[in-house]
PDB file of C-alpha atoms in Angstrom:
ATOM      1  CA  UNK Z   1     -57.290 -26.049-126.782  1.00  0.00           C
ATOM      2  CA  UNK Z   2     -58.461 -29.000-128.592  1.00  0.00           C
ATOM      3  CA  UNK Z   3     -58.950 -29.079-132.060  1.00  0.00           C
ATOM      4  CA  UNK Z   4     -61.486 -31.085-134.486  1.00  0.00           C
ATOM      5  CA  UNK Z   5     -59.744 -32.427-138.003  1.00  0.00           C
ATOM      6  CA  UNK Z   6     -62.521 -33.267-140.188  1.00  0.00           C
ATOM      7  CA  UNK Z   7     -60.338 -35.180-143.328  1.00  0.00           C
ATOM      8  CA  UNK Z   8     -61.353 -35.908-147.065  1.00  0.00           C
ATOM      9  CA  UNK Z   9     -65.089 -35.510-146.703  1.00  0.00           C
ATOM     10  CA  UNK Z  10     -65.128 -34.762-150.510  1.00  0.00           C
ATOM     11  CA  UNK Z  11     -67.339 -36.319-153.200  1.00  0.00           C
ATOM     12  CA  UNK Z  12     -64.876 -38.408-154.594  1.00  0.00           C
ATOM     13  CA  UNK Z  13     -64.879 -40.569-150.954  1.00  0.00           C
ATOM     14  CA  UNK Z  14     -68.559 -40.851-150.929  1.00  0.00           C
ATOM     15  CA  UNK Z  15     -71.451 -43.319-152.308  1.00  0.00           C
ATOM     16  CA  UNK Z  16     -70.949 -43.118-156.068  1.00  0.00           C
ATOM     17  CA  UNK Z  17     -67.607 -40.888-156.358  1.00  0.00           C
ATOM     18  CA  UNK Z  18     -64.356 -42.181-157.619  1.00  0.00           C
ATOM     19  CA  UNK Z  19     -62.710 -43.999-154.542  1.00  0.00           C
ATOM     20  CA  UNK Z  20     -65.809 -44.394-152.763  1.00  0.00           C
ATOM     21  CA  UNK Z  21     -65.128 -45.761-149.122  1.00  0.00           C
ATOM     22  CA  UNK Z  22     -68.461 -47.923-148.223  1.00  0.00           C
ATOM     23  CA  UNK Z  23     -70.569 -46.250-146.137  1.00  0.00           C
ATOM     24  CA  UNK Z  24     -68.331 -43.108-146.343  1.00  0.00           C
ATOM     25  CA  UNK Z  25     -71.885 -40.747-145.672  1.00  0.00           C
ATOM     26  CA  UNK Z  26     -72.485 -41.968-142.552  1.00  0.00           C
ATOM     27  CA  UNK Z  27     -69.750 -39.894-141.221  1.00  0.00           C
ATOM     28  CA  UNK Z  28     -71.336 -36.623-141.883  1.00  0.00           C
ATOM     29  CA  UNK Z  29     -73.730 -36.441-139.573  1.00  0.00           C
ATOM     30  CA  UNK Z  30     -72.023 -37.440-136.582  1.00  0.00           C
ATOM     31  CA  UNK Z  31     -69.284 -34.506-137.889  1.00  0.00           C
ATOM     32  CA  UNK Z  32     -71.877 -31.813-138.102  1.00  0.00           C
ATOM     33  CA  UNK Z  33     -73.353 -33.011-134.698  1.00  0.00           C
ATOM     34  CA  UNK Z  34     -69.972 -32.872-133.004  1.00  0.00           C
ATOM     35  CA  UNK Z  35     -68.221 -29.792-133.838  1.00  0.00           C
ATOM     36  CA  UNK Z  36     -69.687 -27.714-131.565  1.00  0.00           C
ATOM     37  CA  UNK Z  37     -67.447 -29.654-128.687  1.00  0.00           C
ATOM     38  CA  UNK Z  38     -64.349 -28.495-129.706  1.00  0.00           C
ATOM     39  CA  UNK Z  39     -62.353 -24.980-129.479  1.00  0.00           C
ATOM     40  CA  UNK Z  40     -61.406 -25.302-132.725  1.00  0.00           C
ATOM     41  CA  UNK Z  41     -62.079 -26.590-136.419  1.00  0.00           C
ATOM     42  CA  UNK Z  42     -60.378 -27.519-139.139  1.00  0.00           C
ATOM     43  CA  UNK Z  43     -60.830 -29.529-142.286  1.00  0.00           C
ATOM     44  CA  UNK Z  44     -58.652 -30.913-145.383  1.00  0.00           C
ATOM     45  CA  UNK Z  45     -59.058 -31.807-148.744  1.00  0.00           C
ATOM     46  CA  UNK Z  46     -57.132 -33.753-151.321  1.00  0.00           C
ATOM     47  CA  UNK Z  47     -56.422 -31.513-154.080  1.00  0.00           C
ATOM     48  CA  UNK Z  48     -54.375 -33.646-156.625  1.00  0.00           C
ATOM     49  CA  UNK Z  49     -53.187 -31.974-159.980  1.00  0.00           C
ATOM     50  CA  UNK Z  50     -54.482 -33.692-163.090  1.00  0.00           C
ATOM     51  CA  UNK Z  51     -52.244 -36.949-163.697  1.00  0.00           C
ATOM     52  CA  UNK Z  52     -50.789 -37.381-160.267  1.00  0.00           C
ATOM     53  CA  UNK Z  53     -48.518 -40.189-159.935  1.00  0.00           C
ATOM     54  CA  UNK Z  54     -50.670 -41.997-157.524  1.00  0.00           C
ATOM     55  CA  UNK Z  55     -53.248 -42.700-160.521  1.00  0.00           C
ATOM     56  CA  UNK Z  56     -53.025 -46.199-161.590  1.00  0.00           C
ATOM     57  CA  UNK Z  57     -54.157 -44.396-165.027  1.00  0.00           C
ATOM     58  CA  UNK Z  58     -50.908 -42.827-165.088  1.00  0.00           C
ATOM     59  CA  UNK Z  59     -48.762 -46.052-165.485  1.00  0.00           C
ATOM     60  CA  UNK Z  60     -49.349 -48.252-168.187  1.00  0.00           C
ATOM     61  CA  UNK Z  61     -50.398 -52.203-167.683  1.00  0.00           C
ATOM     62  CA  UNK Z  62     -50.984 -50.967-163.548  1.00  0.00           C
ATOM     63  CA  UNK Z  63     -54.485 -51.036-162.204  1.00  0.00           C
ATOM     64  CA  UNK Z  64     -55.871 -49.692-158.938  1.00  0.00           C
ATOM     65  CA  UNK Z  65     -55.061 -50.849-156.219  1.00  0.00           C
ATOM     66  CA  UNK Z  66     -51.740 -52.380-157.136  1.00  0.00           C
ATOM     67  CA  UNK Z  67     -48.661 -51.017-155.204  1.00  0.00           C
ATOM     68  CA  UNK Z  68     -45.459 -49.854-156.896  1.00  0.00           C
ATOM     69  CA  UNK Z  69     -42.778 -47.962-155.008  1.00  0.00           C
ATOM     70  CA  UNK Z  70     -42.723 -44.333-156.019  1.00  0.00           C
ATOM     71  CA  UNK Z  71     -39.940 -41.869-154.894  1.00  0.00           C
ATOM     72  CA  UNK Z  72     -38.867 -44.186-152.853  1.00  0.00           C
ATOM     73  CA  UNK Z  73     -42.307 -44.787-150.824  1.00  0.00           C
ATOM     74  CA  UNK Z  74     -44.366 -47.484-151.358  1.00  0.00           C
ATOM     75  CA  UNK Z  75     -47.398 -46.577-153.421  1.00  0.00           C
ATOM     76  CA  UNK Z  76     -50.877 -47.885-153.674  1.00  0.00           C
ATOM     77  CA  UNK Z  77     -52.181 -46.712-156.788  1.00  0.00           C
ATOM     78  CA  UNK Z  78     -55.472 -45.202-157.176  1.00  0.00           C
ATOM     79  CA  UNK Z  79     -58.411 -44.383-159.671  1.00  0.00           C
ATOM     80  CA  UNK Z  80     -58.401 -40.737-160.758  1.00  0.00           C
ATOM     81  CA  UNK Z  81     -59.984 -38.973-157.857  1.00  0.00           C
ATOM     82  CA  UNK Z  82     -60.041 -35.283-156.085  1.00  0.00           C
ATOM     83  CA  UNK Z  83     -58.758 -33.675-159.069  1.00  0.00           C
ATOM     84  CA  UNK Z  84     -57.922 -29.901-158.602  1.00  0.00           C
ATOM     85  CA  UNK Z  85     -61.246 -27.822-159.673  1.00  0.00           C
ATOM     86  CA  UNK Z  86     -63.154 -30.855-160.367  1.00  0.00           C
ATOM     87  CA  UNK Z  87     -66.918 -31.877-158.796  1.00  0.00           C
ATOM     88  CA  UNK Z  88     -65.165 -35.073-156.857  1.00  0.00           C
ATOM     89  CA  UNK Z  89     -63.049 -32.609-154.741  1.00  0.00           C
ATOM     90  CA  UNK Z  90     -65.395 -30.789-153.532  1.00  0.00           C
ATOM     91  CA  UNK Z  91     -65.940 -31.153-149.980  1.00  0.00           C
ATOM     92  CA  UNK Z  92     -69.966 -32.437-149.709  1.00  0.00           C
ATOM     93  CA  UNK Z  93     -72.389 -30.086-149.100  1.00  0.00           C
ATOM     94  CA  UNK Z  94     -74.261 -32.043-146.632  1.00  0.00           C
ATOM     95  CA  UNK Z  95     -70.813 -31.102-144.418  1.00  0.00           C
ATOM     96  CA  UNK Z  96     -71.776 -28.079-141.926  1.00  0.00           C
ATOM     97  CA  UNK Z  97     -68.596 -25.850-142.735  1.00  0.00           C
ATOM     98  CA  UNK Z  98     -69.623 -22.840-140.326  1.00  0.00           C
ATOM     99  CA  UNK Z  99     -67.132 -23.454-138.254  1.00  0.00           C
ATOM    100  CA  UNK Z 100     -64.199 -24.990-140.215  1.00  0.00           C
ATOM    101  CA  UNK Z 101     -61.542 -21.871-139.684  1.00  0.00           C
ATOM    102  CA  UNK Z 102     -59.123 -23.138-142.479  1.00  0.00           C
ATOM    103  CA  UNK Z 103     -59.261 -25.800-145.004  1.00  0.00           C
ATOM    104  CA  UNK Z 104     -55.487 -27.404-145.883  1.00  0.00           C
ATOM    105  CA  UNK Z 105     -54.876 -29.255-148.945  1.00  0.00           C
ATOM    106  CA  UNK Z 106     -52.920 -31.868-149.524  1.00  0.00           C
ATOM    107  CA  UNK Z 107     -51.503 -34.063-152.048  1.00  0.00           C
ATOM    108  CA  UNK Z 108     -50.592 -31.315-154.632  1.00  0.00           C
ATOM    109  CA  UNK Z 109     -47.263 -32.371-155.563  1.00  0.00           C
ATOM    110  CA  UNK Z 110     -47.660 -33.867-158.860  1.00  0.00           C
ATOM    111  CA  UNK Z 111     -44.858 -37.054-157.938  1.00  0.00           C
ATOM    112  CA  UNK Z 112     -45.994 -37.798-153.945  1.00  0.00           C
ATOM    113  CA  UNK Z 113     -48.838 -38.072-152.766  1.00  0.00           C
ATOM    114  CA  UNK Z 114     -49.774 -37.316-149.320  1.00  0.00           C
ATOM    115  CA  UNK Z 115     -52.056 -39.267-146.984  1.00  0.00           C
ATOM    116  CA  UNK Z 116     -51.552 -37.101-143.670  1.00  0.00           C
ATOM    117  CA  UNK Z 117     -53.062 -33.655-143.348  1.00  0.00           C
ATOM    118  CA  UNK Z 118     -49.531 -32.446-142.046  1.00  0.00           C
ATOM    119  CA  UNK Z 119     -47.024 -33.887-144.292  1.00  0.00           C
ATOM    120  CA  UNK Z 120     -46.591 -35.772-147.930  1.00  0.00           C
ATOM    121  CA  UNK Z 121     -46.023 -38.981-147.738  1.00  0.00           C
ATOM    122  CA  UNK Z 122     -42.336 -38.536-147.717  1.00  0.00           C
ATOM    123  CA  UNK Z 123     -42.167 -36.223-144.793  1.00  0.00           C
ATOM    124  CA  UNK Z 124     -40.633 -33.749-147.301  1.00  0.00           C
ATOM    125  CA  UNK Z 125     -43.352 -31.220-147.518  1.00  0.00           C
ATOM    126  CA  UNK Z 126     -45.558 -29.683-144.532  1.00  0.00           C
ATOM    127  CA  UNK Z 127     -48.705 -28.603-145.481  1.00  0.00           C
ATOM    128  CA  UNK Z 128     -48.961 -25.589-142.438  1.00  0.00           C
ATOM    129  CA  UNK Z 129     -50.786 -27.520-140.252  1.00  0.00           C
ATOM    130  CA  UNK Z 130     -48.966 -28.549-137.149  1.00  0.00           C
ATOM    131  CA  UNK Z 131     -47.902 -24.696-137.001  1.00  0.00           C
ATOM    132  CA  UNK Z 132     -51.558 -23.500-137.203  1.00  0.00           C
ATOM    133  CA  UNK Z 133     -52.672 -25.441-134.436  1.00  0.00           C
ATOM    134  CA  UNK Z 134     -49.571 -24.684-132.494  1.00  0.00           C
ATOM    135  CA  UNK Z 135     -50.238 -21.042-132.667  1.00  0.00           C
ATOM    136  CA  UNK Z 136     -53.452 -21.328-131.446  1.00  0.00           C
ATOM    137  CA  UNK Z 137     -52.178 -23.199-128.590  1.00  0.00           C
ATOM    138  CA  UNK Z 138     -54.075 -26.414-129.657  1.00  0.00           C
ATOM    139  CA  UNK Z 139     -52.367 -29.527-127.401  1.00  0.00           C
ATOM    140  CA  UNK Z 140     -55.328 -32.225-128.225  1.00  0.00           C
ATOM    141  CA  UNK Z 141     -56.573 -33.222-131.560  1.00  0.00           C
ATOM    142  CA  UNK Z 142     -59.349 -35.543-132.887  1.00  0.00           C
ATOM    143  CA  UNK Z 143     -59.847 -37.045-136.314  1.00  0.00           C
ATOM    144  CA  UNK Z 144     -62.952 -37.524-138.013  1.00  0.00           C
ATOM    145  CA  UNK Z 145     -63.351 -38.643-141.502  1.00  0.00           C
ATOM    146  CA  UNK Z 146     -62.261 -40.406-144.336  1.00  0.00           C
ATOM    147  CA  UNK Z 147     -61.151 -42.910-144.856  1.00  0.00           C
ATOM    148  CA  UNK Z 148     -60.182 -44.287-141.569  1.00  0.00           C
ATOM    149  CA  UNK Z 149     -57.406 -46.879-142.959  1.00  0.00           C
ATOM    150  CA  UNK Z 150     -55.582 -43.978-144.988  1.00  0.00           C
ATOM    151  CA  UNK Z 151     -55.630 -40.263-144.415  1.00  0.00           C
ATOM    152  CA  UNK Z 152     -57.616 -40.490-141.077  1.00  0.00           C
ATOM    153  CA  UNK Z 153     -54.391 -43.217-140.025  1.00  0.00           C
ATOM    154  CA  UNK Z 154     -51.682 -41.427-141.095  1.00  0.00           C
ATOM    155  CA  UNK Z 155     -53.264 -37.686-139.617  1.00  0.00           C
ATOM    156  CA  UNK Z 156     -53.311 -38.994-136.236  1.00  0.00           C
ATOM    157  CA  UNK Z 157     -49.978 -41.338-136.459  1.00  0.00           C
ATOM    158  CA  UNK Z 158     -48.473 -38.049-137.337  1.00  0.00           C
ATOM    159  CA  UNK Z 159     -50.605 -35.658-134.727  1.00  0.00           C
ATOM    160  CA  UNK Z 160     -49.040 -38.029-132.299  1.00  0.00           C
ATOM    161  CA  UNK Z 161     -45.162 -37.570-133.280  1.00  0.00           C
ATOM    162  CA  UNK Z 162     -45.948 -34.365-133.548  1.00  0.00           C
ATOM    163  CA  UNK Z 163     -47.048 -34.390-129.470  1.00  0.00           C
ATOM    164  CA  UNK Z 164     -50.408 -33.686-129.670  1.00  0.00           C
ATOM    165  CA  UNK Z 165     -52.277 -35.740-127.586  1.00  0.00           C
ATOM    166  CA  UNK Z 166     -54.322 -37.585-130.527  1.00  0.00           C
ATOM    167  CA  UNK Z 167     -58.095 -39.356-130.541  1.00  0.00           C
ATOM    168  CA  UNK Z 168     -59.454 -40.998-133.379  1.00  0.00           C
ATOM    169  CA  UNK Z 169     -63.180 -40.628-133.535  1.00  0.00           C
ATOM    170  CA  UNK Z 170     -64.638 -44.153-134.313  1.00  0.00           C
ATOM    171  CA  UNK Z 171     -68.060 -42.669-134.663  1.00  0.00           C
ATOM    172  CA  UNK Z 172     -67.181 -40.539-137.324  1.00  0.00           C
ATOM    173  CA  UNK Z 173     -64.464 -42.174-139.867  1.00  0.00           C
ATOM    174  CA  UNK Z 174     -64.972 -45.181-142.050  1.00  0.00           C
ATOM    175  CA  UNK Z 175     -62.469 -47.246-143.741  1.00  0.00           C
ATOM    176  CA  UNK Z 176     -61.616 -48.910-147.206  1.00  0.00           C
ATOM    177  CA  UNK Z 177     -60.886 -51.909-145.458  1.00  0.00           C
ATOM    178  CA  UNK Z 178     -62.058 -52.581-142.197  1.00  0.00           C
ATOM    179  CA  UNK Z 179     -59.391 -55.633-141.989  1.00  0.00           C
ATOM    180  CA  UNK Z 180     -56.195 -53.298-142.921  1.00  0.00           C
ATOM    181  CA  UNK Z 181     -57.716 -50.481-140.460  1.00  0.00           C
ATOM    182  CA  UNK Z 182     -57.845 -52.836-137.630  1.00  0.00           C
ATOM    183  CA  UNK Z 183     -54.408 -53.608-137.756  1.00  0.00           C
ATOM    184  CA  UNK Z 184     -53.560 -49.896-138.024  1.00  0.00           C
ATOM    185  CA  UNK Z 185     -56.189 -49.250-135.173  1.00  0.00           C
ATOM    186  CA  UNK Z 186     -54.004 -51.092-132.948  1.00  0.00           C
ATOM    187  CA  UNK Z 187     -50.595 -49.627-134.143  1.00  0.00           C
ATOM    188  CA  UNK Z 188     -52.099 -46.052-133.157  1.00  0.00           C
ATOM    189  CA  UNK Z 189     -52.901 -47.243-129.802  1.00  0.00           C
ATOM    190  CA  UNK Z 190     -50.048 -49.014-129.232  1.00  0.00           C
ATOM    191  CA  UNK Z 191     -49.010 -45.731-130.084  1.00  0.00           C
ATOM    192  CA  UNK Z 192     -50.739 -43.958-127.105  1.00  0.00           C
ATOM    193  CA  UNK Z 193     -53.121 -43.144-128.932  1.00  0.00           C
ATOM    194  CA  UNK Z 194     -56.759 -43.092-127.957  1.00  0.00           C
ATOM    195  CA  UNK Z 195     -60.234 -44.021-129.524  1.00  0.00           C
ATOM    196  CA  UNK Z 196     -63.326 -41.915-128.911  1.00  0.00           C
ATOM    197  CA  UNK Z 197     -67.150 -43.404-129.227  1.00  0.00           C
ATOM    198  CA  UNK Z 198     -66.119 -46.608-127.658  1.00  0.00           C
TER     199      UNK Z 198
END
């Protein structure tokens, strides 16, 4: 079985939301084209409760984009975004959801936030994930979304501990910074992991 992880394709990541990653849209139609390909689909969605300690807003004299060390993981700290219940964390209409089974969310602990669609940040906290795919016998996964150098990163880092055999779509994700994802790019296939759309 291989399975399709569409991440983060919510408002907030797009042209004119909150943490928009450039060129963030572009991804949507490749995702809607490709589903179809794979056994199984599954999407997630940062879902962050209002004042979530990743907000720069939340610690006075920080701005975004600084980095502080919170619960003992480093932090980059981030505008308000993908607030629980509000239009940013939506996931974009333009996204063909027929055939996204279940939709995880992740990053609702108010004090850690959580880049990978299976675990926070701190490995503390599974978000159901891994076991989902494992009982539906998935053994290959490939990640789509946004934004490439973040939650799409971490998702597959983690797929691959995890022993799935992991593929990054490069076709359909986009990054904050396309310096920082290159370097990460490389770690994942050092990693054994592999690229798609090459």
């Amino acid at each position: 079985m291989h399975a399709l992880i569409i991440v983060d394709v919510q408002y907030d990541f797009l042209p004119g939301g909150a943490l928009a990653v450039p060129h963030g849209d572009e991804v949507i139609t490749v995702i809607n084209r490709i589903q179809e390909d794979y056994d199984l689909v599954v999407a997630t969605q940062d879902w962050h409760p209002v004042g979530h300690k990743s907000f720069a807003s939340v610690h006075p004299g920080m701005r975004p984009f600084d980095v502080i060390e919170l619960v003992g993981q480093e932090q980059v700290l981030w505008p308000d975004h993908c607030v629980q219940g509000a239009a940013g964390a939506r996931l974009s209409d333009q996204l063909d959801i027929r055939r996204v089974e279940a939709v995880f969310r992740k990053g609702t602990e108010l004090n850690i936030d959580s880049y990978s669609a299976f675990f926070d940040n701190g490995k503390r906290k599974r978000t159901g994930l891994d076991g989902y795919l494992r009982d539906r016998e998935v053994s290959v996964v490939s990640v789509c979304g946004l934004a490439a150098d973040y939650c799409v990163y971490f998702t597959a880092m983690d797929a691959l501990q995890l022993g799935f055999d992991t593929h990054i779509i490069e076709d359909a994700v986009r990054a904050i910074d396309g310096t920082a994802y290159a370097v990460k790019r490389a770690a994942f296939l050092q990693q054994g992991g592999k690229l798609f759309g090459e």
